């Protein structure tokens, strides 16, 4: 039976197998134990190294024995390093497997709960529920329309008559604006003058004779 099997208490026919949580906890405890062992060995290696240096020239036999012990401690430290790497890898794999198991378990429970919910509701129940909701919406809309509708006398008007009355009012307003632009019609226009314009004064006889003489001289010298 291996040391790991003895560590985790397995192997017997009637032995109780540890749960993933228990196995992870034991692996962590083993890591802590080996880490402490590493620290102890590193200190021993330093001590033996100092002993060898102090006795290197004084007592070679003591120095050689110290170096031998240092070598053994280094070999043990190297094996512990490998063991820690293996345990760390195993612990991480077990933690991931445990996480996946929990996730799958929860997903399975959720799937069963969803299936049970759907079975309790049923497709027909959903159709009936949606039909009831639509019907209640229609009832609410009908109530809203009824409440907002005015009641009492004097509220029922002919829309065509109202439009005709509005057009008549607009035409009256347009006519009024045109009259204001043209101005009042009873303002008298200015009368045509009855007297004739003064005639252009006639030229004097002497001026006419002088003009004739000037024309004759111009013809003679040409």
C-alpha positions as semicolon CSV with decimal commas, in nm:
position;residue;x (nm);y (nm);z (nm)
1;X;0,000;0,000;0,000
2;X;0,148;0,335;-0,108
3;X;0,207;0,628;0,119
4;X;-0,060;0,835;-0,057
5;X;-0,319;0,560;-0,013
6;X;-0,233;0,538;0,359
7;X;-0,248;0,915;0,381
8;X;-0,602;0,939;0,248
9;X;-0,727;0,626;0,426
10;X;-0,840;0,428;0,121
11;X;-0,788;0,073;0,002
12;X;-1,003;-0,126;0,242
13;X;-1,314;-0,304;0,119
14;X;-1,531;-0,161;0,389
15;X;-1,338;0,165;0,421
16;X;-1,523;0,488;0,373
17;X;-1,401;0,686;0,075
18;X;-1,324;1,054;0,148
19;X;-1,537;1,320;-0,012
20;X;-1,374;1,559;-0,259
21;X;-1,374;1,831;0,005
22;X;-1,198;1,603;0,255
23;X;-0,940;1,496;-0,001
24;X;-0,868;1,859;-0,097
25;X;-0,826;1,951;0,269
26;X;-0,581;1,663;0,327
27;X;-0,378;1,762;0,023
28;X;-0,352;2,115;0,157
29;X;-0,238;1,987;0,494
30;X;0,024;1,772;0,322
31;X;0,147;2,074;0,126
32;X;0,186;2,271;0,448
33;X;0,378;1,984;0,611
34;X;0,616;1,948;0,315
35;X;0,668;2,325;0,298
36;X;0,777;2,327;0,661
37;X;1,008;2,035;0,584
38;X;1,158;2,239;0,300
39;X;1,232;2,530;0,532
40;X;1,398;2,296;0,782
41;X;1,616;2,135;0,517
42;X;1,722;2,471;0,374
43;X;1,836;2,581;0,719
44;X;2,028;2,253;0,769
45;X;2,197;2,298;0,432
46;X;2,311;2,649;0,531
47;X;2,443;2,521;0,863
48;X;2,643;2,238;0,705
49;X;2,779;2,477;0,445
50;X;2,904;2,712;0,719
51;X;3,059;2,417;0,908
52;X;3,245;2,307;0,596
53;X;3,376;2,658;0,539
54;X;3,494;2,701;0,897
55;X;3,680;2,367;0,899
56;X;3,803;2,366;0,541
57;X;4,162;2,442;0,638
58;X;4,158;2,339;1,003
59;X;3,985;2,000;1,005
60;X;3,922;1,849;0,664
61;X;3,747;1,541;0,803
62;X;3,480;1,753;0,976
63;X;3,447;1,966;0,662
64;X;3,396;1,658;0,442
65;X;3,133;1,513;0,677
66;X;2,949;1,846;0,669
67;X;2,952;1,850;0,289
68;X;2,817;1,491;0,280
69;X;2,528;1,583;0,510
70;X;2,464;1,895;0,298
71;X;2,445;1,674;-0,012
72;X;2,190;1,440;0,150
73;X;1,977;1,736;0,260
74;X;1,984;1,876;-0,093
75;X;1,867;1,540;-0,234
76;X;1,580;1,529;0,017
77;X;1,490;1,890;-0,070
78;X;1,485;1,806;-0,440
79;X;1,248;1,508;-0,379
80;X;1,019;1,725;-0,169
81;X;1,006;1,985;-0,448
82;X;0,891;1,715;-0,694
83;X;0,636;1,580;-0,445
84;X;0,494;1,927;-0,384
85;X;0,453;1,982;-0,759
86;X;0,266;1,652;-0,790
87;X;0,039;1,725;-0,493
88;X;-0,034;2,076;-0,616
89;X;-0,129;1,943;-0,959
90;X;-0,351;1,675;-0,802
91;X;-0,519;1,924;-0,570
92;X;-0,596;2,167;-0,854
93;X;-0,738;1,885;-1,068
94;X;-0,953;1,767;-0,777
95;X;-1,075;2,121;-0,708
96;X;-1,169;2,168;-1,075
97;X;-1,347;1,832;-1,081
98;X;-1,534;1,920;-0,762
99;X;-1,634;2,258;-0,908
100;X;-1,755;2,096;-1,229
101;X;-1,953;1,841;-1,028
102;X;-2,125;2,114;-0,829
103;X;-2,198;2,312;-1,145
104;X;-2,346;2,009;-1,321
105;X;-2,548;1,921;-1,011
106;X;-2,694;2,269;-0,991
107;X;-2,764;2,276;-1,363
108;X;-2,941;1,942;-1,334
109;X;-3,153;2,070;-1,046
110;X;-3,241;2,383;-1,245
111;X;-3,338;2,173;-1,548
112;X;-3,563;1,952;-1,336
113;X;-3,724;2,256;-1,173
114;X;-3,785;2,416;-1,512
115;X;-3,932;2,095;-1,648
116;X;-4,162;2,062;-1,349
117;X;-4,273;2,424;-1,386
118;X;-4,354;2,375;-1,753
119;X;-4,542;2,057;-1,676
120;X;-4,750;2,238;-1,415
121;X;-4,829;2,525;-1,648
122;X;-4,887;2,339;-1,973
123;X;-4,925;2,481;-2,323
124;X;-5,303;2,503;-2,296
125;X;-5,275;2,698;-1,973
126;X;-5,042;2,948;-2,139
127;X;-5,281;2,996;-2,432
128;X;-5,574;3,046;-2,195
129;X;-5,372;3,293;-1,987
130;X;-5,273;3,500;-2,291
131;X;-5,633;3,499;-2,414
132;X;-5,753;3,621;-2,075
133;X;-5,493;3,898;-2,076
134;X;-5,596;4,013;-2,424
135;X;-5,963;4,007;-2,324
136;X;-5,896;4,215;-2,014
137;X;-5,705;4,468;-2,225
138;X;-6,006;4,502;-2,454
139;X;-6,238;4,548;-2,158
140;X;-6,010;4,814;-2,010
141;X;-5,997;4,999;-2,344
142;X;-6,375;4,988;-2,377
143;X;-6,418;5,125;-2,023
144;X;-6,170;5,406;-2,096
145;X;-6,351;5,502;-2,417
146;X;-6,686;5,502;-2,239
147;X;-6,565;5,717;-1,952
148;X;-6,402;5,975;-2,183
149;X;-6,713;6,011;-2,405
150;X;-6,906;6,337;-2,322
151;X;-7,266;6,299;-2,210
152;X;-7,563;6,534;-2,167
153;X;-7,758;6,764;-2,408
154;X;-7,588;7,002;-2,646
155;X;-7,284;6,790;-2,716
156;X;-7,402;6,624;-3,038
157;X;-7,318;6,861;-3,328
158;X;-7,328;6,828;-3,706
159;X;-6,970;6,867;-3,822
160;X;-7,071;6,986;-4,172
161;X;-7,274;7,271;-4,024
162;X;-6,983;7,375;-3,807
163;X;-6,748;7,377;-4,107
164;X;-6,991;7,590;-4,310
165;X;-7,023;7,839;-4,026
166;X;-6,645;7,858;-3,996
167;X;-6,605;7,927;-4,370
168;X;-6,863;8,206;-4,350
169;X;-6,679;8,369;-4,063
170;X;-6,351;8,350;-4,255
171;X;-6,510;8,513;-4,563
172;X;-6,648;8,798;-4,354
173;X;-6,308;8,860;-4,203
174;X;-6,149;8,862;-4,550
175;X;-6,401;9,114;-4,684
176;X;-6,341;9,339;-4,386
177;X;-5,965;9,338;-4,446
178;X;-6,012;9,427;-4,815
179;X;-6,231;9,726;-4,726
180;X;-5,972;9,856;-4,484
181;X;-5,703;9,838;-4,755
182;X;-5,912;10,020;-5,025
183;X;-6,022;10,300;-4,791
184;X;-6,369;10,461;-4,758
185;X;-6,573;10,488;-5,085
186;X;-6,740;10,830;-5,011
187;X;-6,418;11,041;-5,041
188;X;-6,472;11,296;-5,336
189;X;-6,227;11,292;-5,623
190;X;-6,062;11,623;-5,736
191;X;-6,262;11,813;-6,011
192;X;-6,130;11,887;-6,360
193;X;-6,017;12,254;-6,397
194;X;-6,260;12,467;-6,612
195;X;-6,014;12,733;-6,726
196;X;-5,782;12,674;-7,023
197;X;-5,410;12,681;-6,987
198;X;-5,237;13,010;-7,084
199;X;-5,128;13,020;-7,446
200;X;-4,764;13,048;-7,541
201;X;-4,684;13,416;-7,617
202;X;-4,634;13,496;-7,992
203;X;-4,300;13,621;-8,119
204;X;-4,270;13,989;-8,199
205;X;-4,272;14,106;-8,560
206;X;-3,915;14,232;-8,537
207;X;-3,784;13,901;-8,416
208;X;-3,953;13,719;-8,700
209;X;-3,806;13,959;-8,959
210;X;-3,461;13,920;-8,812
211;X;-3,492;13,546;-8,837
212;X;-3,594;13,564;-9,202
213;X;-3,301;13,787;-9,287
214;X;-3,059;13,553;-9,115
215;X;-3,190;13,262;-9,319
216;X;-3,157;13,458;-9,643
217;X;-2,797;13,559;-9,576
218;X;-2,703;13,204;-9,491
219;X;-2,851;13,086;-9,826
220;X;-2,670;13,358;-10,025
221;X;-2,327;13,281;-9,885
222;X;-2,358;12,910;-9,930
